[in-house]
């Protein structure tokens, strides 16, 4: 199996180098597309700077993985292997820092920018709704103000017939009640007028939000659409500021405070002391009612004022690379693809480490300079087998010759007798020393049998070759 693994490693060496080259070039292309969005200069300067950076990244990635493919599988001791694995981890971090995030920007930069536009739109809609709600909350005071004005007007009308003081006419009490009713009615009109202004601002803000949605849904370059989106966002921020200023709650609180604190009771103008006394009593009750109504209005106005103010956030223009980093959780597949392009050779390195470890466990001969290859070894053993067979044939006793009496007499010349040892081409030299067998034939190593198959002798000679 080890021989097959070694042949596979040798045959796939070119494939591994070509694959590494293609992956490095692909990473360089996407790095070029990503870095081009980050540079701000003339088109020519951006082009050359991006080309130089992407070329440097491609060369660095190719050299890094080529070194690891060459050396890491060959390292055996644990310390050296751990150091190389640490260098591999450090290199992977550097590759991600200089290339992978730019690859992700090229793969998902436009989609990340649209995601940023969508997030900005959602934030703008929420802020606008809160600003509109704060401004509209003031309109909730209008029914209370109108009810109080109507109440004072009804009391004034009732006093004209003498319901409060027992004396009909338009005296001090009627004038006081009419004055309170008119003040509250004027305040109600101001609140209603602010409602119209708030409605107009709401319509304007809705138009800006619709324009922002159109920019997101439209087709075309996302950079141009993002610029238009930013303009609409700025206009919407102005509308929200106007909504904050349109709130009439502070004015309601001031008017309510004036009603309660600056109440001036008119002097009684009754013709008699009894009538004047009743008028003074009614005026006191009116003052108490006005103070209670003022406190209620001030409390309602404080509830509106105490709402947290809305600060309109401005749209932030970002690059595709920054958008990919900010919304990385939404683009996990793109990040996985970008990182895989750069780090896939690491898997090939680990495969080579496993294969070389299997080869070492099988005890396959490691090739060194000056030693024969496996094919040469098989050929040599096959030749030794043939030589051994020839020696065995020479050592075999000759077959008995037929008696001469049994042979027919054949007329003609007789062939001369020839000594086999003197025949040309016959190796009569004998090995000496340890290479001579007891029978005079050349001795093979003790682990090699001349009559064995070459494949069996390969297995027997492996320990000797390693020595």
Tab-separated table of C-alpha atoms in Angstrom:
chain	number	residue	atom	x	y	z
A	1	UNK	CA	0.000	0.000	0.000
A	2	UNK	CA	2.865	2.383	0.784
A	3	UNK	CA	4.205	2.068	-2.767
A	4	UNK	CA	0.765	2.940	-4.132
A	5	UNK	CA	0.528	5.932	-1.779
A	6	UNK	CA	3.954	7.173	-2.845
A	7	UNK	CA	2.990	6.839	-6.499
A	8	UNK	CA	-0.210	8.756	-5.796
A	9	UNK	CA	1.674	11.583	-4.083
A	10	UNK	CA	4.082	11.807	-6.997
A	11	UNK	CA	1.302	11.792	-9.597
A	12	UNK	CA	-0.788	14.410	-7.734
A	13	UNK	CA	2.087	16.797	-7.108
A	14	UNK	CA	1.386	18.750	-10.289
A	15	UNK	CA	-2.344	18.782	-9.545
A	16	UNK	CA	-1.697	20.187	-6.075
A	17	UNK	CA	0.510	22.969	-7.403
A	18	UNK	CA	-1.979	23.911	-10.121
A	19	UNK	CA	-4.837	23.897	-7.614
A	20	UNK	CA	-2.868	26.106	-5.253
A	21	UNK	CA	-2.071	28.511	-8.083
A	22	UNK	CA	-5.732	28.741	-9.151
A	23	UNK	CA	-6.929	29.356	-5.587
A	24	UNK	CA	-4.288	32.055	-5.066
A	25	UNK	CA	-5.304	33.785	-8.306
A	26	UNK	CA	-9.006	33.602	-7.392
A	27	UNK	CA	-8.291	35.136	-4.008
A	28	UNK	CA	-6.274	37.883	-5.703
A	29	UNK	CA	-9.143	38.726	-8.058
A	30	UNK	CA	-11.683	39.090	-5.252
A	31	UNK	CA	-9.158	40.991	-3.168
A	32	UNK	CA	-8.766	43.436	-6.058
A	33	UNK	CA	-12.535	43.944	-6.248
A	34	UNK	CA	-12.733	44.497	-2.507
A	35	UNK	CA	-9.790	46.853	-2.087
A	36	UNK	CA	-10.889	48.984	-5.026
A	37	UNK	CA	-13.920	50.131	-3.015
A	38	UNK	CA	-11.710	51.336	-0.170
A	39	UNK	CA	-9.337	53.556	-2.126
A	40	UNK	CA	-10.104	57.184	-2.881
A	41	UNK	CA	-7.924	58.642	-5.619
A	42	UNK	CA	-7.867	59.030	-9.365
A	43	UNK	CA	-9.098	56.001	-11.352
A	44	UNK	CA	-5.592	55.202	-12.579
A	45	UNK	CA	-4.105	55.369	-9.085
A	46	UNK	CA	-6.883	53.199	-7.686
A	47	UNK	CA	-6.392	50.635	-10.463
A	48	UNK	CA	-2.632	50.285	-10.037
A	49	UNK	CA	-2.798	50.285	-6.241
A	50	UNK	CA	-5.459	47.581	-6.231
A	51	UNK	CA	-3.532	45.485	-8.769
A	52	UNK	CA	-0.308	45.696	-6.752
A	53	UNK	CA	-2.031	44.799	-3.503
A	54	UNK	CA	-3.948	41.868	-4.986
A	55	UNK	CA	-0.797	40.543	-6.701
A	56	UNK	CA	1.108	40.699	-3.416
A	57	UNK	CA	-1.697	38.829	-1.684
A	58	UNK	CA	-1.739	36.102	-4.355
A	59	UNK	CA	2.036	35.605	-4.174
A	60	UNK	CA	1.983	35.522	-0.381
A	61	UNK	CA	-0.802	32.932	-0.280
A	62	UNK	CA	0.898	30.722	-2.883
A	63	UNK	CA	4.310	30.890	-1.195
A	64	UNK	CA	2.871	30.247	2.259
A	65	UNK	CA	0.971	27.112	1.302
A	66	UNK	CA	3.741	25.870	-1.017
A	67	UNK	CA	6.219	25.976	1.872
A	68	UNK	CA	3.848	24.091	4.142
A	69	UNK	CA	3.053	21.458	1.498
A	70	UNK	CA	6.756	20.861	1.027
A	71	UNK	CA	7.988	20.745	4.620
A	72	UNK	CA	5.169	19.932	7.041
A	73	UNK	CA	4.502	16.361	5.774
A	74	UNK	CA	8.234	15.555	5.978
A	75	UNK	CA	8.674	16.632	9.601
A	76	UNK	CA	8.598	13.705	12.039
A	77	UNK	CA	9.519	14.983	15.510
A	78	UNK	CA	6.714	16.464	17.590
A	79	UNK	CA	8.435	19.751	18.468
A	80	UNK	CA	9.163	20.731	14.893
A	81	UNK	CA	5.684	19.709	13.802
A	82	UNK	CA	4.056	21.805	16.554
A	83	UNK	CA	6.153	24.805	15.556
A	84	UNK	CA	5.114	24.415	11.927
A	85	UNK	CA	1.463	24.044	12.936
A	86	UNK	CA	1.785	27.239	14.976
A	87	UNK	CA	3.260	29.005	11.961
A	88	UNK	CA	0.380	27.648	9.889
A	89	UNK	CA	-2.199	29.032	12.357
A	90	UNK	CA	-0.479	32.428	12.428
A	91	UNK	CA	-0.362	32.520	8.639
A	92	UNK	CA	-4.070	31.676	8.423
A	93	UNK	CA	-4.910	34.596	10.707
A	94	UNK	CA	-2.789	36.921	8.580
A	95	UNK	CA	-4.442	35.671	5.381
A	96	UNK	CA	-7.903	36.335	6.816
A	97	UNK	CA	-6.784	39.812	7.879
A	98	UNK	CA	-5.284	40.827	4.549
A	99	UNK	CA	-7.503	38.977	2.092
A	100	UNK	CA	-10.560	37.101	3.337
A	101	UNK	CA	-12.563	40.109	4.542
A	102	UNK	CA	-11.905	41.852	1.226
A	103	UNK	CA	-13.076	38.715	-0.568
A	104	UNK	CA	-16.252	38.826	1.513
A	105	UNK	CA	-16.658	42.492	0.598
A	106	UNK	CA	-16.437	41.623	-3.085
A	107	UNK	CA	-18.892	38.739	-2.710
A	108	UNK	CA	-21.498	40.437	-0.494
A	109	UNK	CA	-20.582	44.135	-0.380
A	110	UNK	CA	-23.619	45.346	-2.338
A	111	UNK	CA	-25.992	43.168	-0.333
A	112	UNK	CA	-24.419	44.377	2.918
A	113	UNK	CA	-24.913	48.002	1.869
A	114	UNK	CA	-28.573	47.313	1.121
A	115	UNK	CA	-28.817	45.669	4.521
A	116	UNK	CA	-27.383	48.843	6.031
A	117	UNK	CA	-29.940	50.934	4.152
A	118	UNK	CA	-32.723	48.710	5.438
A	119	UNK	CA	-31.497	48.988	9.026
A	120	UNK	CA	-31.209	52.772	8.707
A	121	UNK	CA	-34.741	52.952	7.279
A	122	UNK	CA	-36.160	50.913	10.156
A	123	UNK	CA	-34.405	53.168	12.661
A	124	UNK	CA	-35.658	56.311	10.904
A	125	UNK	CA	-39.240	55.010	10.860
A	126	UNK	CA	-39.104	54.254	14.584
A	127	UNK	CA	-37.683	57.665	15.429
A	128	UNK	CA	-40.225	59.448	13.252
A	129	UNK	CA	-43.128	57.575	14.830
A	130	UNK	CA	-41.909	58.464	18.319
A	131	UNK	CA	-41.432	62.114	17.380
A	132	UNK	CA	-44.898	62.226	15.835
A	133	UNK	CA	-46.345	60.535	18.925
A	134	UNK	CA	-44.753	63.117	21.221
A	135	UNK	CA	-46.122	65.955	19.122
A	136	UNK	CA	-49.537	64.351	18.865
A	137	UNK	CA	-49.743	63.768	22.613
A	138	UNK	CA	-50.364	67.488	23.069
A	139	UNK	CA	-53.577	67.095	21.121
A	140	UNK	CA	-54.823	64.885	23.942
A	141	UNK	CA	-55.102	68.033	26.064
A	142	UNK	CA	-57.591	69.618	23.676
A	143	UNK	CA	-60.693	67.743	24.961
A	144	UNK	CA	-59.911	68.666	28.583
A	145	UNK	CA	-59.341	72.300	27.670
A	146	UNK	CA	-62.510	72.448	25.615
A	147	UNK	CA	-64.506	70.789	28.393
A	148	UNK	CA	-63.257	73.304	30.970
A	149	UNK	CA	-64.045	76.250	28.673
A	150	UNK	CA	-67.553	74.920	28.083
A	151	UNK	CA	-68.072	74.419	31.799
A	152	UNK	CA	-67.161	78.003	32.644
A	153	UNK	CA	-69.322	79.287	29.797
A	154	UNK	CA	-72.306	77.319	31.102
A	155	UNK	CA	-71.745	78.656	34.606
A	156	UNK	CA	-71.651	82.198	33.256
A	157	UNK	CA	-74.888	81.592	31.403
A	158	UNK	CA	-76.459	80.152	34.534
A	159	UNK	CA	-75.349	83.106	36.626
A	160	UNK	CA	-77.098	85.487	34.275
A	161	UNK	CA	-80.324	83.986	35.500
A	162	UNK	CA	-79.171	84.125	39.115
A	163	UNK	CA	-78.427	80.434	39.619
A	164	UNK	CA	-75.218	81.043	41.577
A	165	UNK	CA	-75.760	84.216	43.552
A	166	UNK	CA	-79.540	84.325	43.480
A	167	UNK	CA	-79.493	87.615	41.627
A	168	UNK	CA	-79.910	87.738	37.874
A	169	UNK	CA	-77.822	89.948	35.669
A	170	UNK	CA	-74.305	90.250	34.333
A	171	UNK	CA	-72.293	91.218	37.321
A	172	UNK	CA	-68.908	90.323	38.708
A	173	UNK	CA	-69.425	86.559	38.695
A	174	UNK	CA	-70.671	86.471	35.108
A	175	UNK	CA	-67.704	88.530	33.939
A	176	UNK	CA	-65.232	86.293	35.804
A	177	UNK	CA	-66.731	83.087	34.447
A	178	UNK	CA	-66.834	84.495	30.937
A	179	UNK	CA	-63.200	85.557	31.194
A	180	UNK	CA	-62.085	82.049	32.259
A	181	UNK	CA	-64.138	80.489	29.474
A	182	UNK	CA	-62.597	82.774	26.858
A	183	UNK	CA	-59.037	82.081	28.033
A	184	UNK	CA	-59.530	78.334	27.927
A	185	UNK	CA	-61.254	78.547	24.540
A	186	UNK	CA	-58.291	80.517	23.147
A	187	UNK	CA	-55.924	77.873	24.507
A	188	UNK	CA	-58.024	75.166	22.853
A	189	UNK	CA	-57.790	76.983	19.527
A	190	UNK	CA	-53.985	77.110	19.830
A	191	UNK	CA	-53.868	73.387	20.492
A	192	UNK	CA	-56.112	72.729	17.481
A	193	UNK	CA	-53.952	74.950	15.280
A	194	UNK	CA	-50.836	73.040	16.335
A	195	UNK	CA	-52.653	69.843	15.361
A	196	UNK	CA	-52.904	71.045	11.773
A	197	UNK	CA	-49.209	71.867	11.716
A	198	UNK	CA	-48.377	68.437	13.114
A	199	UNK	CA	-50.520	66.742	10.461
A	200	UNK	CA	-48.689	68.615	7.703
A	201	UNK	CA	-45.314	67.584	9.133
A	202	UNK	CA	-46.500	63.990	9.363
A	203	UNK	CA	-47.384	63.967	5.672
A	204	UNK	CA	-44.015	65.471	4.758
A	205	UNK	CA	-42.151	62.891	6.811
A	206	UNK	CA	-44.168	60.094	5.220
A	207	UNK	CA	-43.093	61.322	1.780
A	208	UNK	CA	-39.432	61.218	2.799
A	209	UNK	CA	-39.835	57.705	4.186
A	210	UNK	CA	-41.464	56.587	0.942
A	211	UNK	CA	-38.530	58.033	-1.008
A	212	UNK	CA	-36.108	56.116	1.209
A	213	UNK	CA	-38.000	52.872	0.599
A	214	UNK	CA	-37.891	53.487	-3.143
A	215	UNK	CA	-34.109	53.906	-3.018
A	216	UNK	CA	-33.748	50.539	-1.330
A	217	UNK	CA	-36.069	48.706	-3.715
A	218	UNK	CA	-34.723	50.362	-6.878
A	219	UNK	CA	-32.162	48.728	-9.152
A	220	UNK	CA	-28.806	50.117	-10.172
A	221	UNK	CA	-25.513	50.828	-8.418
A	222	UNK	CA	-26.009	50.706	-4.695
A	223	UNK	CA	-23.569	53.570	-4.092
A	224	UNK	CA	-25.728	56.063	-6.021
A	225	UNK	CA	-28.871	54.819	-4.308
A	226	UNK	CA	-27.183	55.144	-0.929
A	227	UNK	CA	-26.382	58.787	-1.663
A	228	UNK	CA	-30.024	59.564	-2.491
A	229	UNK	CA	-31.074	57.642	0.595
A	230	UNK	CA	-28.812	59.831	2.715
A	231	UNK	CA	-30.357	63.009	1.293
A	232	UNK	CA	-33.866	61.790	2.109
A	233	UNK	CA	-32.720	60.797	5.594
A	234	UNK	CA	-31.359	64.294	6.219
A	235	UNK	CA	-34.668	65.846	5.144
A	236	UNK	CA	-36.547	63.475	7.457
A	237	UNK	CA	-34.343	64.530	10.364
A	238	UNK	CA	-35.396	68.138	9.727
A	239	UNK	CA	-39.056	67.123	9.832
A	240	UNK	CA	-38.555	65.375	13.173
A	241	UNK	CA	-36.917	68.498	14.579
A	242	UNK	CA	-39.923	70.539	13.428
A	243	UNK	CA	-42.245	68.067	15.151
A	244	UNK	CA	-40.359	68.560	18.385
A	245	UNK	CA	-40.789	72.320	18.072
A	246	UNK	CA	-44.471	72.035	17.131
A	247	UNK	CA	-45.422	70.594	20.499
A	248	UNK	CA	-47.637	73.036	22.431
A	249	UNK	CA	-47.351	71.238	25.750
A	250	UNK	CA	-44.953	73.839	27.236
A	251	UNK	CA	-47.381	76.616	26.262
A	252	UNK	CA	-50.278	74.762	27.897
A	253	UNK	CA	-48.271	74.387	31.080
A	254	UNK	CA	-47.459	78.118	31.177
A	255	UNK	CA	-51.083	79.140	30.601
A	256	UNK	CA	-52.288	76.692	33.253
A	257	UNK	CA	-49.773	78.129	35.708
A	258	UNK	CA	-51.008	81.651	34.957
A	259	UNK	CA	-54.600	80.601	35.544
A	260	UNK	CA	-53.862	79.132	38.953
A	261	UNK	CA	-51.213	81.473	40.310
A	262	UNK	CA	-52.161	84.823	38.831
A	263	UNK	CA	-55.888	84.667	39.456
A	264	UNK	CA	-57.211	88.101	40.350
A	265	UNK	CA	-60.584	88.021	42.053
A	266	UNK	CA	-62.801	90.947	41.027
A	267	UNK	CA	-64.437	93.100	43.648
A	268	UNK	CA	-68.068	92.438	44.381
A	269	UNK	CA	-70.386	95.047	42.868
A	270	UNK	CA	-73.624	94.028	44.524
A	271	UNK	CA	-76.114	96.768	45.409
A	272	UNK	CA	-76.498	95.428	48.879
A	273	UNK	CA	-74.150	93.857	51.337
A	274	UNK	CA	-76.008	90.563	51.096
A	275	UNK	CA	-75.603	90.396	47.327
A	276	UNK	CA	-71.956	91.437	47.587
A	277	UNK	CA	-71.368	88.689	50.137
A	278	UNK	CA	-72.922	86.066	47.895
A	279	UNK	CA	-70.799	87.320	44.971
A	280	UNK	CA	-67.635	87.089	47.043
A	281	UNK	CA	-68.522	83.540	48.040
A	282	UNK	CA	-69.136	82.490	44.432
A	283	UNK	CA	-65.909	84.153	43.276
A	284	UNK	CA	-64.001	82.135	45.879
A	285	UNK	CA	-65.551	78.914	44.628
A	286	UNK	CA	-64.698	79.910	41.046
A	287	UNK	CA	-61.112	80.576	42.075
A	288	UNK	CA	-60.915	77.142	43.648
A	289	UNK	CA	-62.320	75.525	40.487
A	290	UNK	CA	-59.902	77.471	38.283
A	291	UNK	CA	-56.955	76.394	40.442
A	292	UNK	CA	-58.034	72.756	40.245
A	293	UNK	CA	-58.459	72.983	36.488
A	294	UNK	CA	-55.041	74.647	36.147
A	295	UNK	CA	-53.397	71.884	38.156
A	296	UNK	CA	-55.027	69.236	35.981
A	297	UNK	CA	-53.867	70.924	32.777
A	298	UNK	CA	-50.342	71.421	34.140
A	299	UNK	CA	-50.143	67.775	35.146
A	300	UNK	CA	-51.276	66.642	31.700
A	301	UNK	CA	-48.774	68.996	30.058
A	302	UNK	CA	-45.979	67.675	32.291
A	303	UNK	CA	-46.793	64.120	31.207
A	304	UNK	CA	-46.244	65.173	27.592
A	305	UNK	CA	-43.127	67.187	28.337
A	306	UNK	CA	-41.563	64.377	30.385
A	307	UNK	CA	-41.578	62.046	27.414
A	308	UNK	CA	-38.013	61.296	26.272
A	309	UNK	CA	-37.145	63.579	23.400
A	310	UNK	CA	-36.352	61.985	20.063
A	311	UNK	CA	-32.907	62.745	18.673
A	312	UNK	CA	-32.914	62.114	14.946
A	313	UNK	CA	-29.936	59.959	13.999
A	314	UNK	CA	-28.138	60.920	10.831
A	315	UNK	CA	-27.524	58.390	8.105
A	316	UNK	CA	-23.960	57.048	8.194
A	317	UNK	CA	-22.322	56.481	4.816
A	318	UNK	CA	-20.130	53.367	4.965
A	319	UNK	CA	-18.120	51.328	2.457
A	320	UNK	CA	-19.073	47.802	1.336
A	321	UNK	CA	-16.173	46.324	3.306
A	322	UNK	CA	-17.307	48.047	6.497
A	323	UNK	CA	-20.889	46.956	5.855
A	324	UNK	CA	-19.751	43.328	5.509
A	325	UNK	CA	-17.935	43.560	8.845
A	326	UNK	CA	-20.830	45.308	10.618
A	327	UNK	CA	-23.471	42.868	9.385
A	328	UNK	CA	-21.281	39.753	9.338
A	329	UNK	CA	-23.929	37.639	11.084
A	330	UNK	CA	-26.292	38.182	8.148
A	331	UNK	CA	-23.729	37.018	5.562
A	332	UNK	CA	-22.230	33.872	7.072
A	333	UNK	CA	-22.285	31.947	3.731
A	334	UNK	CA	-20.366	34.725	1.981
A	335	UNK	CA	-17.823	34.837	4.780
A	336	UNK	CA	-17.472	31.051	4.647
A	337	UNK	CA	-16.825	31.125	0.905
A	338	UNK	CA	-14.337	33.982	1.169
A	339	UNK	CA	-12.354	32.258	3.914
A	340	UNK	CA	-12.508	28.854	2.210
A	341	UNK	CA	-10.853	30.217	-0.935
A	342	UNK	CA	-7.850	31.259	1.138
A	343	UNK	CA	-7.638	28.374	3.621
A	344	UNK	CA	-8.630	25.381	1.475
A	345	UNK	CA	-4.933	24.533	0.775
A	346	UNK	CA	-4.622	23.863	4.490
A	347	UNK	CA	-6.832	20.805	4.002
A	348	UNK	CA	-4.469	19.595	1.277
A	349	UNK	CA	-1.532	20.040	3.651
A	350	UNK	CA	-3.253	17.924	6.298
A	351	UNK	CA	-4.035	15.221	3.715
A	352	UNK	CA	-0.374	15.092	2.712
A	353	UNK	CA	0.638	14.786	6.366
A	354	UNK	CA	-1.685	11.805	6.832
A	355	UNK	CA	-0.473	10.097	3.647
A	356	UNK	CA	3.213	10.527	4.483
A	357	UNK	CA	2.596	9.211	7.987
A	358	UNK	CA	0.962	6.107	6.488
A	359	UNK	CA	3.932	5.632	4.170
A	360	UNK	CA	6.340	5.801	7.093
A	361	UNK	CA	4.278	3.316	9.101
A	362	UNK	CA	4.351	0.835	6.223
A	363	UNK	CA	8.155	1.030	6.185
A	364	UNK	CA	8.450	1.907	2.521
A	365	UNK	CA	11.994	2.732	1.367
A	366	UNK	CA	12.516	6.422	1.392
A	367	UNK	CA	14.258	7.549	-1.805
A	368	UNK	CA	17.644	9.148	-1.409
A	369	UNK	CA	20.185	10.429	-3.883
A	370	UNK	CA	22.356	7.643	-5.323
A	371	UNK	CA	19.960	4.763	-4.547
A	372	UNK	CA	17.930	2.718	-6.996
A	373	UNK	CA	14.239	3.187	-7.466
A	374	UNK	CA	11.622	0.547	-6.697
A	375	UNK	CA	11.360	-0.367	-10.391
A	376	UNK	CA	15.131	-0.858	-10.605
A	377	UNK	CA	15.029	-3.006	-7.469
A	378	UNK	CA	12.342	-5.277	-8.922
A	379	UNK	CA	14.326	-5.655	-12.147
A	380	UNK	CA	17.486	-6.556	-10.230
A	381	UNK	CA	15.681	-9.176	-8.164
A	382	UNK	CA	14.115	-10.687	-11.256
A	383	UNK	CA	17.577	-10.940	-12.842
A	384	UNK	CA	18.912	-12.562	-9.659
A	385	UNK	CA	16.093	-15.073	-9.831
A	386	UNK	CA	17.022	-15.941	-13.417
A	387	UNK	CA	20.718	-16.296	-12.495
A	388	UNK	CA	19.811	-18.569	-9.600
A	389	UNK	CA	17.730	-20.741	-11.895
A	390	UNK	CA	20.679	-21.020	-14.312
A	391	UNK	CA	23.028	-22.057	-11.477
A	392	UNK	CA	20.560	-24.678	-10.327
A	393	UNK	CA	20.358	-26.086	-13.855
A	394	UNK	CA	24.167	-26.335	-14.047
A	395	UNK	CA	24.381	-28.116	-10.697
A	396	UNK	CA	21.791	-30.714	-11.674
A	397	UNK	CA	23.327	-34.160	-12.581
A	398	UNK	CA	23.342	-34.908	-16.325
A	399	UNK	CA	20.894	-37.447	-17.702
A	400	UNK	CA	22.435	-40.913	-18.366
A	401	UNK	CA	23.568	-41.375	-21.935
A	402	UNK	CA	22.174	-44.173	-24.054
A	403	UNK	CA	24.527	-47.163	-24.662
A	404	UNK	CA	26.509	-46.992	-27.816
A	405	UNK	CA	25.252	-50.386	-28.859
A	406	UNK	CA	21.757	-49.027	-28.975
A	407	UNK	CA	22.673	-46.267	-31.366
A	408	UNK	CA	22.582	-46.942	-35.063
A	409	UNK	CA	25.690	-46.576	-37.062
A	410	UNK	CA	25.492	-43.363	-38.976
A	411	UNK	CA	28.149	-42.706	-41.531
A	412	UNK	CA	29.773	-39.312	-41.526
A	413	UNK	CA	32.249	-37.140	-39.590
A	414	UNK	CA	32.142	-37.102	-35.810
A	415	UNK	CA	31.855	-33.818	-33.837
A	416	UNK	CA	34.815	-32.946	-31.588
A	417	UNK	CA	34.302	-33.095	-27.864
A	418	UNK	CA	34.109	-29.676	-26.219
A	419	UNK	CA	34.754	-28.823	-22.588
A	420	UNK	CA	31.714	-26.838	-21.312
A	421	UNK	CA	33.940	-24.784	-19.042
A	422	UNK	CA	35.880	-23.545	-22.056
A	423	UNK	CA	32.795	-22.460	-24.043
A	424	UNK	CA	32.722	-18.744	-24.852
A	425	UNK	CA	30.114	-16.722	-22.954
A	426	UNK	CA	30.225	-19.075	-19.979
A	427	UNK	CA	31.109	-17.319	-16.707
A	428	UNK	CA	33.766	-19.537	-15.144
A	429	UNK	CA	34.830	-16.983	-12.547
A	430	UNK	CA	34.050	-17.940	-9.009
A	431	UNK	CA	33.132	-15.555	-6.236
A	432	UNK	CA	35.387	-15.516	-3.259
A	433	UNK	CA	35.006	-14.829	0.409
A	434	UNK	CA	31.554	-14.464	1.814
A	435	UNK	CA	29.994	-14.379	-1.668
A	436	UNK	CA	30.857	-18.056	-2.391
A	437	UNK	CA	28.386	-20.744	-1.502
A	438	UNK	CA	29.545	-24.124	-0.249
A	439	UNK	CA	28.887	-25.646	-3.629
A	440	UNK	CA	30.976	-23.030	-5.375
A	441	UNK	CA	28.071	-20.868	-6.659
A	442	UNK	CA	27.596	-17.164	-5.913
A	443	UNK	CA	25.797	-16.722	-2.619
A	444	UNK	CA	22.864	-14.305	-2.271
A	445	UNK	CA	22.028	-12.527	1.002
A	446	UNK	CA	20.502	-14.762	3.626
A	447	UNK	CA	17.093	-13.087	3.319
A	448	UNK	CA	16.964	-13.550	-0.467
A	449	UNK	CA	16.213	-16.839	-2.144
A	450	UNK	CA	17.200	-17.259	-5.734
A	451	UNK	CA	14.271	-19.491	-6.403
A	452	UNK	CA	11.769	-17.085	-4.858
A	453	UNK	CA	9.569	-14.617	-6.694
A	454	UNK	CA	10.961	-11.035	-7.074
A	455	UNK	CA	8.079	-9.511	-5.089
A	456	UNK	CA	8.879	-11.698	-2.077
A	457	UNK	CA	12.542	-10.693	-2.255
A	458	UNK	CA	11.505	-6.991	-2.282
A	459	UNK	CA	9.793	-7.480	1.075
A	460	UNK	CA	12.806	-9.385	2.430
A	461	UNK	CA	15.281	-6.707	1.345
A	462	UNK	CA	13.370	-3.714	2.796
A	463	UNK	CA	15.136	-3.767	6.215
A	464	UNK	CA	18.526	-4.046	4.520
A	465	UNK	CA	17.766	-1.115	2.251
A	466	UNK	CA	16.699	1.007	5.219
A	467	UNK	CA	19.990	0.148	6.941
